[in-house]
Short mmCIF file of C-alpha atoms in Angstrom, two decimals:
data_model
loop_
_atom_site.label_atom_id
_atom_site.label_comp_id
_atom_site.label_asym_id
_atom_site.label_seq_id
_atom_site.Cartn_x
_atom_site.Cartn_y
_atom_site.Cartn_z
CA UNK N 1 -14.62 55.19 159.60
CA UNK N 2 -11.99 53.59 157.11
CA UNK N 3 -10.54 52.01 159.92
CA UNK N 4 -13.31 50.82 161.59
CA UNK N 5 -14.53 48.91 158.56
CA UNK N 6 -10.96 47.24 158.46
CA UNK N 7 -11.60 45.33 161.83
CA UNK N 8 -11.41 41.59 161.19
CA UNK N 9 -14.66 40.02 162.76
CA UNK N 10 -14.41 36.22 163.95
CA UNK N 11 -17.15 34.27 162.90
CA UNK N 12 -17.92 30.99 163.02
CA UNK N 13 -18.68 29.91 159.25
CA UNK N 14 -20.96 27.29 159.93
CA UNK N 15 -24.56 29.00 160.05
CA UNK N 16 -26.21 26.61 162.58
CA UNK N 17 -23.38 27.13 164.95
CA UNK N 18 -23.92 31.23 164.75
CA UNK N 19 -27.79 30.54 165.54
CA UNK N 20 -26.61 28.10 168.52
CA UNK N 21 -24.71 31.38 169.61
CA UNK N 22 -27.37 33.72 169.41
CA UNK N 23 -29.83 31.91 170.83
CA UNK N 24 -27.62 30.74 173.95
CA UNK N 25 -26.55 34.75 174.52
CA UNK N 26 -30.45 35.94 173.58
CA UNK N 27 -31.92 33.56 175.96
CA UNK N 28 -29.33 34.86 178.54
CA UNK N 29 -30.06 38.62 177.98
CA UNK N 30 -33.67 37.93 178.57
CA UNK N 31 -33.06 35.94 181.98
CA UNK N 32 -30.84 39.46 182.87
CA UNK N 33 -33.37 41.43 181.60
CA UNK N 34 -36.43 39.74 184.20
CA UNK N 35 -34.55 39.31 186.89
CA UNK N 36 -33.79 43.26 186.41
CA UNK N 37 -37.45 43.97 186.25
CA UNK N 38 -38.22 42.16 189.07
CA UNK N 39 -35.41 44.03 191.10
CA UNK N 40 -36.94 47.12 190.28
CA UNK N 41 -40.59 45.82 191.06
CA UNK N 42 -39.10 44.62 194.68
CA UNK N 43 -37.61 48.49 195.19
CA UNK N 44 -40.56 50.05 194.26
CA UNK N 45 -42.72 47.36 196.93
CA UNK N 46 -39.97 48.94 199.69
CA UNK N 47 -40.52 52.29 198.20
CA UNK N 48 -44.43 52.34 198.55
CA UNK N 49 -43.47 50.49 201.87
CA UNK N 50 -41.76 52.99 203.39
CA UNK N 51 -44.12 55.45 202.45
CA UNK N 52 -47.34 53.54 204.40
CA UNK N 53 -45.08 52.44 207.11
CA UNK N 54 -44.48 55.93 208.63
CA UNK N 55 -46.67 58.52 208.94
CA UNK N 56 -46.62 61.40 205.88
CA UNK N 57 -47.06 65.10 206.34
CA UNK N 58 -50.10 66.21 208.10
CA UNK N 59 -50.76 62.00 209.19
CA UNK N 60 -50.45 61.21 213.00
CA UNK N 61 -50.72 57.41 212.55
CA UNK N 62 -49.22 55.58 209.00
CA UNK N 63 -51.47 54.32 206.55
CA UNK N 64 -50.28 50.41 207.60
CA UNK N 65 -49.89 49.81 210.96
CA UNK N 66 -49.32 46.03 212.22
CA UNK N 67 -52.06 44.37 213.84
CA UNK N 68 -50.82 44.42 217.42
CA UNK N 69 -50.35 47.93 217.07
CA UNK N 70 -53.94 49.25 215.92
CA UNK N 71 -55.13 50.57 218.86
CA UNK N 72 -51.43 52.60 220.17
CA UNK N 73 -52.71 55.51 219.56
CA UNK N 74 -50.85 58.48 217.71
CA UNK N 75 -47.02 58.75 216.62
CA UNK N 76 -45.02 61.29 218.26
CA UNK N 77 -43.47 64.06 216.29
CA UNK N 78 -40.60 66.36 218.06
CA UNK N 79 -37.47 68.33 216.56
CA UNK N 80 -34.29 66.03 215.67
CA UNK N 81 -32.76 67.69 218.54
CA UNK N 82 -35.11 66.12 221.17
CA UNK N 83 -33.69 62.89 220.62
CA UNK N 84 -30.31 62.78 219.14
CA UNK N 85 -26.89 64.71 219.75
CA UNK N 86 -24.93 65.03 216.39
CA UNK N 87 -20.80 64.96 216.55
CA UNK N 88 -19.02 66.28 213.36
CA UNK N 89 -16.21 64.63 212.12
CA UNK N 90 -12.74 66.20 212.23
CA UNK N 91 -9.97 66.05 209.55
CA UNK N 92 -5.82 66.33 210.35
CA UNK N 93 -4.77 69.02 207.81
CA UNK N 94 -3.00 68.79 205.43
CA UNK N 95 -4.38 65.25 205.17
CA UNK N 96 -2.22 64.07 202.34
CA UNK N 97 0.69 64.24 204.96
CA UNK N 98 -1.34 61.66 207.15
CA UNK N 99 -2.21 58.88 204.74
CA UNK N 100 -0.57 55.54 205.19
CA UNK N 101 -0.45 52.05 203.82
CA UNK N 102 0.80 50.47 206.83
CA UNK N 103 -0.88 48.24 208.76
CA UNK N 104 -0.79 50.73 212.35
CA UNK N 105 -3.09 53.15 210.20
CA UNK N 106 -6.43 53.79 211.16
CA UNK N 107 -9.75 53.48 208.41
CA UNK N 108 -10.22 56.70 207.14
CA UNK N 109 -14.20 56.75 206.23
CA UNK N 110 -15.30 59.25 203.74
CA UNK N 111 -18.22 60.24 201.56
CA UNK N 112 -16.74 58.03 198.46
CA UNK N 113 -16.68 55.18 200.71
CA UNK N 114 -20.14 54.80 200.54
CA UNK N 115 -20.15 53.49 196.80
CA UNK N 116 -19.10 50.41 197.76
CA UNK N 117 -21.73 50.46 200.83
CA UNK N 118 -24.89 47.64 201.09
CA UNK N 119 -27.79 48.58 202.37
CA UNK N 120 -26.38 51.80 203.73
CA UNK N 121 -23.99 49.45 205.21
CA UNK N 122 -20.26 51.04 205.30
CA UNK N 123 -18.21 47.93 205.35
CA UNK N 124 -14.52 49.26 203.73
CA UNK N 125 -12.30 51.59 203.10
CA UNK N 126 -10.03 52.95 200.11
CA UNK N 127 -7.45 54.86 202.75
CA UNK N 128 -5.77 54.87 205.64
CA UNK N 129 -4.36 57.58 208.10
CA UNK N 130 -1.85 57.35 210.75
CA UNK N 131 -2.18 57.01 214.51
CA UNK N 132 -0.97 60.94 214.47
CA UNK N 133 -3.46 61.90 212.02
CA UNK N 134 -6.08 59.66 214.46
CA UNK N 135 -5.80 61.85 217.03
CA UNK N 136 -6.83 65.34 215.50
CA UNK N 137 -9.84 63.39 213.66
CA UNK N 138 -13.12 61.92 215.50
CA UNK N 139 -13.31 58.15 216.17
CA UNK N 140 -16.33 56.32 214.89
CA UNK N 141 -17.39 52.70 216.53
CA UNK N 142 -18.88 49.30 214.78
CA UNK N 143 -22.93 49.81 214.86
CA UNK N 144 -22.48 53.40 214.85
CA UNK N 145 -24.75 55.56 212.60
CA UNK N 146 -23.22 58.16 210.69
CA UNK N 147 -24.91 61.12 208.53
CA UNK N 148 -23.27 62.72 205.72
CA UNK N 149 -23.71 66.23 205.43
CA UNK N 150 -21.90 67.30 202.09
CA UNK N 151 -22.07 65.10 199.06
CA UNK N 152 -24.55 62.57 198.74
CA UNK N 153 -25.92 64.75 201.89
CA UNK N 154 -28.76 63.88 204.28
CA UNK N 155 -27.84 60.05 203.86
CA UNK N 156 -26.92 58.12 206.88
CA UNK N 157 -25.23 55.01 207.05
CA UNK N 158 -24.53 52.38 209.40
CA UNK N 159 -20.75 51.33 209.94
CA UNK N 160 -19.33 47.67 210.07
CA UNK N 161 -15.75 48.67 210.71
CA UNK N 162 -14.33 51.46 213.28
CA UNK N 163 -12.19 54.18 212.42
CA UNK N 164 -12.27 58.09 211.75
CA UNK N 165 -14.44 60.68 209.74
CA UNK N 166 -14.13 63.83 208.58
CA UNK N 167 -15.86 67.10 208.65
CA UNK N 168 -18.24 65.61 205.65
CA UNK N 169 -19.79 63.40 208.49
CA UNK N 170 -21.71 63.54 211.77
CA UNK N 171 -21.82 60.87 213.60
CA UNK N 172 -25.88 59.99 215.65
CA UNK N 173 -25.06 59.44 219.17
CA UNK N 174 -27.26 59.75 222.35
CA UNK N 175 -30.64 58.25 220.89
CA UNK N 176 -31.04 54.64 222.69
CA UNK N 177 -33.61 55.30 224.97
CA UNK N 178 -36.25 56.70 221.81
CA UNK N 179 -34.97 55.09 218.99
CA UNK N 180 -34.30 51.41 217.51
CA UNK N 181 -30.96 51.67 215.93
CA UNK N 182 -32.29 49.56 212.37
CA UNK N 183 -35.50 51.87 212.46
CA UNK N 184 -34.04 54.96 213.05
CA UNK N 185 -32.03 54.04 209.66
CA UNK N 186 -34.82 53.68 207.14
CA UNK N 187 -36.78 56.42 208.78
CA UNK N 188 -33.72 59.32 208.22
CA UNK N 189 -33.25 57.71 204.60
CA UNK N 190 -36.85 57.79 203.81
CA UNK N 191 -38.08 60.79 201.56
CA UNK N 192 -40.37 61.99 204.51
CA UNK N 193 -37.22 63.00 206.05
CA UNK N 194 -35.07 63.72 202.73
CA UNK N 195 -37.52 66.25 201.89
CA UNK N 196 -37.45 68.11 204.85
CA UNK N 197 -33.27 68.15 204.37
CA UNK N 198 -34.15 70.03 201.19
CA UNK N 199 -36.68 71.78 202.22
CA UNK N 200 -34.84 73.24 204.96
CA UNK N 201 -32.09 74.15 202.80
CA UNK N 202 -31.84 77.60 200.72
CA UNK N 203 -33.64 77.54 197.89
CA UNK N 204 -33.85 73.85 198.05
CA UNK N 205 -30.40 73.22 196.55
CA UNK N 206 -27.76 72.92 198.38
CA UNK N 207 -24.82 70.47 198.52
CA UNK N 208 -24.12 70.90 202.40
CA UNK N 209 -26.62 70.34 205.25
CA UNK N 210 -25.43 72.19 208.93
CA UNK N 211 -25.98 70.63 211.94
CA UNK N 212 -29.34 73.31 212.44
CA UNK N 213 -30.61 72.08 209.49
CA UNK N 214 -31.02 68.36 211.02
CA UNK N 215 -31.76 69.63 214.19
CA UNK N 216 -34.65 71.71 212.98
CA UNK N 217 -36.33 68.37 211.33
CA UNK N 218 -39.15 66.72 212.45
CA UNK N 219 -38.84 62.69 213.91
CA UNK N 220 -41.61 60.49 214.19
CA UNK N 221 -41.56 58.03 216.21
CA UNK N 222 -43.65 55.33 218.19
CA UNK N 223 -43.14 52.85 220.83
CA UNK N 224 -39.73 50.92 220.22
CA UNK N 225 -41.18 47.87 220.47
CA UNK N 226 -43.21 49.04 217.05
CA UNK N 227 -40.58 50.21 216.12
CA UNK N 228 -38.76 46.93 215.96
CA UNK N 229 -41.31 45.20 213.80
CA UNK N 230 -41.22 48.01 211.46
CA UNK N 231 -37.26 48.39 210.78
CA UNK N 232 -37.36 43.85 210.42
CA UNK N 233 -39.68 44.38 207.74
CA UNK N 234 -37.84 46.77 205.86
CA UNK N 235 -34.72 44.87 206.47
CA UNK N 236 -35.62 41.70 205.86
CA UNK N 237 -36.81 42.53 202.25
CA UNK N 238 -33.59 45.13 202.30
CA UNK N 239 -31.58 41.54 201.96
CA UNK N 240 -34.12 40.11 199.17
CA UNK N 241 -33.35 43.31 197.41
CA UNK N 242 -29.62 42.39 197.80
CA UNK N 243 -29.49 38.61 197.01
CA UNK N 244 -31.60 39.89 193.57
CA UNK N 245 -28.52 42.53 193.13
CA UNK N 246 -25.89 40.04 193.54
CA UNK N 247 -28.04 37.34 191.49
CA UNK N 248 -28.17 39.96 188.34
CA UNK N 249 -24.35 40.64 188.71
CA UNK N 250 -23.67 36.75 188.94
CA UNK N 251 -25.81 36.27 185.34
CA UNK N 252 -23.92 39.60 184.17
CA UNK N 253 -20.39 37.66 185.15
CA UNK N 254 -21.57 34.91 183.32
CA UNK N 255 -22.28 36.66 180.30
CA UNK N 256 -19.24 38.10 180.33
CA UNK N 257 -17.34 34.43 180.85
CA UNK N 258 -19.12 33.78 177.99
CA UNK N 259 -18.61 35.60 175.56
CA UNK N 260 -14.86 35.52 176.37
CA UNK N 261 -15.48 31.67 175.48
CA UNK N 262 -17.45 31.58 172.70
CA UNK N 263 -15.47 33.52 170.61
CA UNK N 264 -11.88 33.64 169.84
CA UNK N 265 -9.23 36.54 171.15
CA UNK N 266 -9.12 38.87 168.29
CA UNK N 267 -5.51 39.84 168.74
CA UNK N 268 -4.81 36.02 168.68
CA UNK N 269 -6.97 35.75 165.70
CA UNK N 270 -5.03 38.61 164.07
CA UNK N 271 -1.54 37.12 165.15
#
């Protein structure tokens, strides 16, 4: 505490010029602070969205269905395993014998990645494994959807690079002819299908999802051509939802710039 109280604060000793600062950082943390707000207003719009868009349990048609498509008729509803053939990702072992910085190595894709990921959108990579390593792992193509299954399980993520997953991934193949790729997407992240993950699961807790598991859920799905207009819905306000992401961080950056410029270095103030 003694310490603490010793720290040398720089302060401008003019009080007008202290006010000037305030204000000018105030005024900026309430421009951070809306623009949050309406970020969260524009998930919950995709949230309630995605909830009218597809039919809920014990619904055969959703609550909003475009004009064009009033009179389809009912949604179809069939096991996961109807429609789409999962592939589980392999890993070389001991992996820490595979991983390489040099430039013949492969992108190794794993659960972590997906921190970095936009609108489930895998687009990097923090390692690398060789082109031995490669060949005892399962190779994953650009546009190909991939669902964890350990983790942040029952996710499923779209990749923008090729490369090789592990045993923590399946990768969706064999679904073309039923499913729109960008629809199938936000259907398998909605909670209509999360729930069933954890509902399926023992005791509803679980941090790994088998290949059963997703087989035994249920997929709705409609005419791909409905489908379609659905998934550019949800994607086109997916991207609002991003440019208001990347808007906040801008503002946060330029907080940040300014407070480094407003006031002096302390240690240079102390020197």
């Amino acid at each position: 505490k003694g310490a603490f109280l010793k720290i040398k604060v720089p302060l401008p000793k003019n009080p007008i010029e202290q006010q000037k600062i305030a204000a000018c950082l105030s005024s900026l943390d309430d421009v951070i602070t809306a623009e949050s707000k309406k970020l969260e207003v524009l998930k919950e719009h995709k949230k309630g969205l995605l909830q009218n868009l597809f039919p809920q349990e014990g619904e055969t048609v959703p609550k909003l269905r475009f004009k064009e498509f009033e009179n389809s008729g009912e949604w179809v509803f069939d096991a996961f395993s109807e429609y789409i053939k999962l592939y589980r990702g392999s890993s070389p072992r001991p992996i820490q014998n595979y991983f390489t910085t040099d430039e013949s190595g492969a992108n190794w894709i794993k659960i972590g990645d997906t921190k970095n990921a936009d609108n489930f959108l895998i687009k990097q990579v923090e390692e690398r494994i060789t082109p031995e390593g490669a060949k005892k792992s399962r190779k994953v193509e650009v546009g190909e959807l991939i669902l964890a299954n350990s983790m942040s399980f029952g996710k499923t993520y779209q990749l923008a690079i090729e490369g090789y997953i592990y045993d923590g991934w399946f990768v969706l193949r064999e679904y073309e002819k039923q499913f729109d790729k960008e629809f199938l997407l936000q259907l398998l992240n909605s909670d209509y299908m999360q729930n069933q993950y954890k509902k399926l699961s023992t005791g509803g807790i679980v941090q790994n999802i088998s290949s059963d598991i997703v087989y035994n859920t249920v997929l709705p799905h409609t005419s791909v051509y409905e489908q379609k207009r659905i998934a550019a819905c949800l994607s086109s306000l997916d991207e609002i939802i991003s440019a208001q992401s990347q808007k906040i961080e801008t503002l946060k950056l330029h907080k940040k710039g300014l407070l480094q410029g407003l006031f002096p270095d302390i240690n240079e103030h102390n020197g």
